[in-house]
Coordinates of C-alpha atoms and ligand atoms in Angstrom, one line a residue:
M1 CA -148.5 65.2 161.5
K2 CA -146.1 62.9 163.3
S3 CA -145.1 59.7 161.5
E4 CA -147.1 56.2 162.1
N5 CA -147.0 52.6 161.7
I6 CA -149.9 51.6 159.7
L7 CA -150.5 47.8 159.0
V8 CA -152.7 46.8 155.9
L9 CA -153.8 43.5 156.3
G10 CA -154.7 42.3 153.0
G11 CA -152.3 44.8 151.8
T12 CA -151.6 43.2 148.0
G13 CA -155.7 43.0 147.5
K14 CA -158.2 44.9 146.0
T15 CA -158.4 47.6 148.7
G16 CA -155.2 47.1 150.6
R17 CA -152.9 47.9 147.5
K18 CA -154.8 51.6 147.2
I19 CA -154.7 52.0 150.5
V20 CA -151.0 51.5 150.6
D21 CA -150.2 53.3 147.5
L22 CA -151.9 56.1 149.0
L23 CA -150.6 56.0 151.9
G24 CA -147.3 56.1 150.9
K25 CA -147.6 59.7 149.4
T26 CA -147.6 60.5 153.5
N27 CA -145.3 60.8 156.2
H28 CA -146.2 57.6 157.6
N29 CA -144.5 54.5 157.5
V30 CA -147.0 51.7 155.5
H31 CA -146.7 48.2 156.4
I32 CA -148.5 45.1 154.5
G33 CA -149.7 42.3 156.4
S34 CA -150.3 39.1 153.9
R35 CA -148.8 35.6 153.5
S36 CA -146.4 37.0 151.0
A37 CA -145.3 39.2 153.4
K38 CA -142.7 39.8 155.4
P39 CA -143.0 39.2 158.3
S40 CA -145.7 36.7 156.7
F41 CA -149.2 37.2 158.1
D42 CA -151.7 34.3 157.6
W43 CA -155.1 34.2 158.9
H44 CA -154.8 30.8 159.5
Q45 CA -151.4 31.1 161.6
P46 CA -152.7 33.1 164.6
E47 CA -149.4 32.6 166.8
N48 CA -147.3 34.6 164.2
W49 CA -149.6 37.7 163.9
S50 CA -147.9 39.3 167.1
H51 CA -144.7 39.5 164.5
S52 CA -146.8 41.6 161.7
L53 CA -148.2 44.0 164.8
V54 CA -145.4 44.8 167.0
G55 CA -144.7 48.8 166.8
M56 CA -148.1 49.3 164.6
D57 CA -150.2 52.5 165.6
K58 CA -153.1 51.3 163.2
V59 CA -154.3 48.8 161.1
Y60 CA -156.6 48.2 158.4
I61 CA -158.6 44.7 158.3
T62 CA -159.4 42.8 155.6
Y63 CA -160.2 39.4 156.3
Q64 CA -160.4 36.5 154.1
P65 CA -162.3 35.4 152.6
D66 CA -164.9 37.2 154.2
L67 CA -166.0 38.2 157.4
A68 CA -169.6 36.0 156.9
V69 CA -167.5 32.8 157.4
P70 CA -167.1 30.3 160.0
G71 CA -164.1 31.0 161.9
A72 CA -163.9 34.6 160.9
L73 CA -165.4 35.9 164.5
D74 CA -162.8 33.8 166.4
A75 CA -160.4 35.0 164.4
I76 CA -161.2 38.7 164.7
E77 CA -161.5 38.2 168.5
R78 CA -158.2 37.1 168.8
L79 CA -156.7 39.7 166.3
T80 CA -158.2 42.7 168.5
K81 CA -156.6 40.7 171.7
E82 CA -153.4 40.6 170.1
A83 CA -153.5 44.7 168.7
Q84 CA -154.1 45.7 172.5
K85 CA -151.1 43.6 173.5
A86 CA -149.1 45.8 170.9
A87 CA -151.0 48.6 172.2
V88 CA -152.2 49.7 168.9
K89 CA -154.4 52.6 169.0
K90 CA -156.9 52.7 166.3
L91 CA -158.5 49.8 163.9
V92 CA -160.4 50.2 160.7
L93 CA -162.2 47.4 160.0
L94 CA -163.8 46.4 156.2
S95 CA -167.1 44.8 156.4
G96 CA -169.9 43.6 154.0
K97 CA -173.0 45.6 153.8
G98 CA -176.0 43.7 154.5
E99 CA -173.9 40.7 156.5
K100 CA -175.5 39.9 159.4
E101 CA -172.6 37.7 160.7
A102 CA -170.1 40.4 159.5
Q103 CA -171.8 42.9 161.9
L104 CA -170.8 40.1 164.5
C105 CA -167.6 40.7 163.8
E106 CA -167.9 44.8 164.0
Q107 CA -169.2 44.3 167.7
V108 CA -166.0 42.9 168.5
V109 CA -164.0 45.7 167.0
I110 CA -166.6 48.3 168.3
H111 CA -166.2 46.6 171.7
S112 CA -162.1 46.3 172.1
G113 CA -161.4 49.5 173.9
I114 CA -159.1 50.7 170.8
D115 CA -160.6 53.5 168.6
Y116 CA -162.1 52.0 165.4
T117 CA -164.2 53.2 162.1
I118 CA -166.1 50.5 160.8
V119 CA -166.3 50.9 156.6
R120 CA -169.1 48.5 155.2
A121 CA -169.1 47.7 151.7
S122 CA -171.7 47.1 148.7
W123 CA -170.4 44.6 146.2
F124 CA -167.3 45.7 144.8
N125 CA -167.2 47.0 140.8
Q126 CA -163.3 45.2 140.9
N127 CA -165.3 41.6 141.1
F128 CA -165.6 41.7 137.2
S129 CA -162.1 42.3 136.5
E130 CA -160.1 41.0 139.9
N131 CA -162.4 38.6 141.4
F132 CA -164.6 35.4 140.7
L133 CA -166.5 37.1 138.1
L134 CA -163.6 37.9 135.6
D135 CA -163.2 34.4 134.0
S136 CA -166.8 34.6 132.8
I137 CA -166.5 37.8 131.5
L138 CA -163.6 36.7 128.9
D139 CA -165.2 33.5 128.2
G140 CA -168.0 36.3 127.0
F141 CA -170.2 33.7 128.5
V142 CA -172.1 35.1 132.0
A143 CA -174.7 33.2 133.9
L144 CA -175.6 34.4 137.0
P145 CA -178.7 34.3 139.8
Q146 CA -180.3 37.0 141.0
A147 CA -180.4 38.6 138.0
E148 CA -183.4 41.3 138.8
V149 CA -181.5 42.5 141.8
Q150 CA -180.6 46.2 141.8
I151 CA -177.0 46.6 143.1
P152 CA -175.3 49.5 144.5
F153 CA -171.7 48.0 143.0
V154 CA -169.0 50.5 144.9
D155 CA -165.8 51.0 143.7
T156 CA -162.5 50.1 145.5
N157 CA -161.0 53.4 144.7
D158 CA -163.3 54.9 147.1
I159 CA -163.1 52.5 149.6
A160 CA -159.7 53.0 149.9
Q161 CA -159.9 56.8 150.3
V162 CA -162.6 56.8 152.7
A163 CA -160.5 53.9 154.7
V164 CA -157.4 56.1 154.2
R165 CA -159.8 59.1 155.9
A166 CA -160.7 56.8 158.4
L167 CA -157.1 55.7 159.4
L168 CA -155.8 59.5 159.5
G169 CA -158.5 61.5 160.8
N170 CA -159.6 61.1 164.5
E171 CA -163.3 63.0 163.6
H172 CA -163.9 59.2 162.0
N173 CA -163.7 57.5 165.1
G174 CA -166.5 55.4 166.7
K175 CA -168.3 55.2 163.3
I176 CA -169.9 52.9 161.0
Y177 CA -169.8 54.2 157.3
E178 CA -171.9 52.3 154.5
L179 CA -170.5 52.7 151.4
T180 CA -172.4 52.3 147.8
G181 CA -171.9 53.4 144.5
P182 CA -174.1 56.3 143.1
E183 CA -176.8 54.3 141.4
T184 CA -178.2 50.8 141.4
I185 CA -177.7 48.2 138.5
T186 CA -178.5 44.8 137.6
F187 CA -175.9 42.3 136.4
K188 CA -177.2 42.3 133.3
Q189 CA -176.4 46.2 133.1
A190 CA -173.0 45.6 134.3
V191 CA -172.6 43.0 131.8
T192 CA -174.0 45.1 128.9
I193 CA -172.1 48.3 130.5
I194 CA -168.6 46.0 130.1
A195 CA -169.8 44.4 126.8
E196 CA -170.4 48.1 125.3
V197 CA -166.9 49.9 126.6
T198 CA -164.7 46.9 125.5
N199 CA -166.8 46.7 121.9
R200 CA -167.3 42.8 122.7
A201 CA -170.2 40.5 122.5
I202 CA -170.9 39.2 125.9
T203 CA -173.8 37.0 126.7
F204 CA -175.8 37.7 129.8
V205 CA -177.8 34.5 130.7
P206 CA -180.1 34.5 133.8
I207 CA -180.2 31.6 136.0
S208 CA -181.3 29.9 139.3
I209 CA -179.1 29.8 142.6
Q210 CA -179.3 25.9 143.0
E211 CA -177.9 25.7 139.0
Y212 CA -175.5 28.1 140.1
I213 CA -174.4 26.5 142.7
E214 CA -174.6 22.7 140.5
G215 CA -172.5 24.8 138.2
M216 CA -169.5 25.3 140.8
R217 CA -170.0 21.9 141.8
R218 CA -169.3 20.2 138.5
I219 CA -166.0 22.4 138.1
D220 CA -164.9 21.0 141.6
L221 CA -164.7 24.2 143.5
P222 CA -163.8 24.3 147.0
E223 CA -167.3 23.5 149.1
D224 CA -166.5 26.4 151.6
F225 CA -166.0 28.6 148.3
I226 CA -169.6 27.5 147.3
W227 CA -171.1 28.1 150.6
L228 CA -169.5 31.7 150.9
I229 CA -171.4 32.4 147.0
E230 CA -174.4 30.9 148.3
Y231 CA -174.4 33.2 151.1
L232 CA -173.7 36.6 149.2
F233 CA -176.3 35.7 146.5
T234 CA -179.2 34.8 148.8
E235 CA -178.3 36.9 152.1
V236 CA -177.3 39.5 150.7
L237 CA -178.8 39.9 147.5
G238 CA -181.6 38.5 148.5
N239 CA -182.4 41.3 150.7
P240 CA -184.3 44.2 149.1
N241 CA -182.6 46.6 152.0
N242 CA -179.1 46.1 150.5
S243 CA -180.1 48.1 147.2
E244 CA -180.4 50.9 149.1
I245 CA -177.9 54.0 148.1
T246 CA -176.0 55.7 150.5
N247 CA -174.2 59.1 150.7
D248 CA -171.4 58.5 152.9
I249 CA -168.8 58.4 150.1
E250 CA -170.1 61.5 149.1
K251 CA -169.9 62.9 152.8
I252 CA -166.2 61.9 153.4
L253 CA -164.7 62.6 150.1
N254 CA -166.8 65.4 149.1
K255 CA -167.1 64.3 145.8
K256 CA -169.6 61.7 143.9
P257 CA -168.8 58.0 144.2
I258 CA -167.1 56.4 140.9
S259 CA -170.2 54.9 138.7
F260 CA -169.9 51.5 137.1
K261 CA -169.7 52.8 134.0
E262 CA -166.5 54.7 134.8
Y263 CA -165.1 52.2 136.6
A264 CA -165.5 50.0 133.3
Q265 CA -164.3 52.3 131.1
K266 CA -161.1 52.7 133.3
A267 CA -160.5 49.2 133.7
A268 CA -160.8 48.6 129.6
I269 CA -158.3 51.0 129.2
V270 CA -155.7 49.5 131.4
G271 CA -156.5 46.1 129.5
A272 CA -158.5 44.6 132.4
W273 CA -160.2 42.1 130.0
N274 CA -158.3 42.0 127.0
I275 CA -157.6 38.2 126.6
P276 CA -159.8 37.0 123.9
I277 CA -163.1 36.0 124.1
K278 CA -163.2 31.8 123.9
Q279 CA -165.6 30.4 121.3
H280 CA -168.5 28.6 122.2
S281 CA -170.1 25.6 120.6
Ligands
NAP301 N1 -165.8 41.6 146.8 C1 -166.8 42.5 147.1 O1 -167.7 42.5 146.4 C2 -166.6 42.8 149.0 C3 -167.5 43.8 149.2 C4 -167.8 44.1 150.8 C5 -166.7 44.0 151.9 N2 -165.6 42.5 151.1 C6 -164.4 42.4 151.9 O2 -163.4 42.5 151.4 C7 -162.3 41.7 152.4 C8 -161.1 41.5 151.1 O3 -162.2 40.8 150.1 P1 -161.8 40.7 148.6 O4 -162.3 39.2 148.0 O5 -161.7 41.9 147.6 O6 -160.4 40.1 148.7 P2 -158.7 41.2 148.4 O7 -158.6 42.2 149.4 O8 -158.5 40.9 147.2 O9 -157.8 40.1 149.0 C9 -156.5 39.7 148.6 C10 -155.5 40.2 149.9 O10 -155.7 38.9 150.7 C11 -154.3 38.7 151.4 N3 -154.5 37.2 151.7 C12 -155.3 36.1 151.1 N4 -155.4 35.1 151.8 C13 -155.0 35.4 153.3 C14 -154.9 34.6 154.4 N5 -155.2 33.2 154.5 N6 -154.4 35.2 154.9 C15 -153.6 36.7 155.0 N7 -153.8 37.2 153.7 C16 -154.4 36.8 152.9 C17 -154.1 38.3 149.5 O11 -152.3 38.5 150.1 P3 -151.6 37.0 150.0 O12 -151.8 36.6 149.1 O13 -150.0 37.6 150.1 O14 -151.7 36.7 151.5 C18 -154.0 39.9 149.7 O15 -153.5 41.0 149.8 C19 -163.3 40.5 152.6 O16 -163.1 40.9 153.9 C20 -164.7 40.5 152.0 O17 -166.0 40.5 153.3 C21 -166.0 42.4 150.0

């Protein structure tokens, strides 16, 4: 296959860096698009995006922090126009399963005139080891709303493999994939699995969304972050349709999706939760 230039936006992030690793084993030229890359790509500096897009054949898009936030639609509209100008031939967009606002951004990519694949993912397993749930796991005390909701957590390794297939294979053009793990579990079950594989005591306490938001305000988290977390807990987790399990990963990769337990066992082995648990008074 002819060597192509592939830009991975968010190429040091949870899905992006795995895509960069996988593409690195092919004959293609992989370029990272992020604030720390050279040239730098910052979603807040659209005037510089063309420097990252010039000469690119294909682009994997992860928007920061989430396609549902105000401003995402304008950014994706501008990015697709810049991509057209740069004669990009294919876009693969990472989207959130069950996020209506994200679907507006998907429509922009779908109608961009450029070949595309949309990859809608459920909540990532890696939120427990690389994202906003990590600190409470390390503290040994997890208090979350929507404790009873069945969530089909998906692994970023599976997402990365699907995204690479989508980037490299024309048979994925024009497709919308919905990626979930092989089963649904609750937050409490997820925390119990992590406690088992790490051999630690981790307390789980169900709380209301309001209590969770008040807790975030007490520790002065930014309002836009609080808005996003509230959105994800109400709009995404509050919608029973988002508990469905899909078989797109199995169809595309011809293997079962990674389960939460497999993820947790591997994350424990590489020391994702190795910092000692603090004492709670
Ligand atoms: N987490 C989930 O459960 C989940 C589920 C479904 C969909 N998604 C979607 O996945 C996407 C990625 O989310 P994530 O939380 O997993 O993050 P992530 O991919 O781990 O994000 C970090 C990456 O984004 C880059 N980045 C951060 N701020 C940036 C900015 N202002 N401009 C350009 N690059 C920036 C970082 O590099 P630098 O620091 O070098 O800039 C890094 O490469 C989001 O669009 C989200 O909606 C997430």
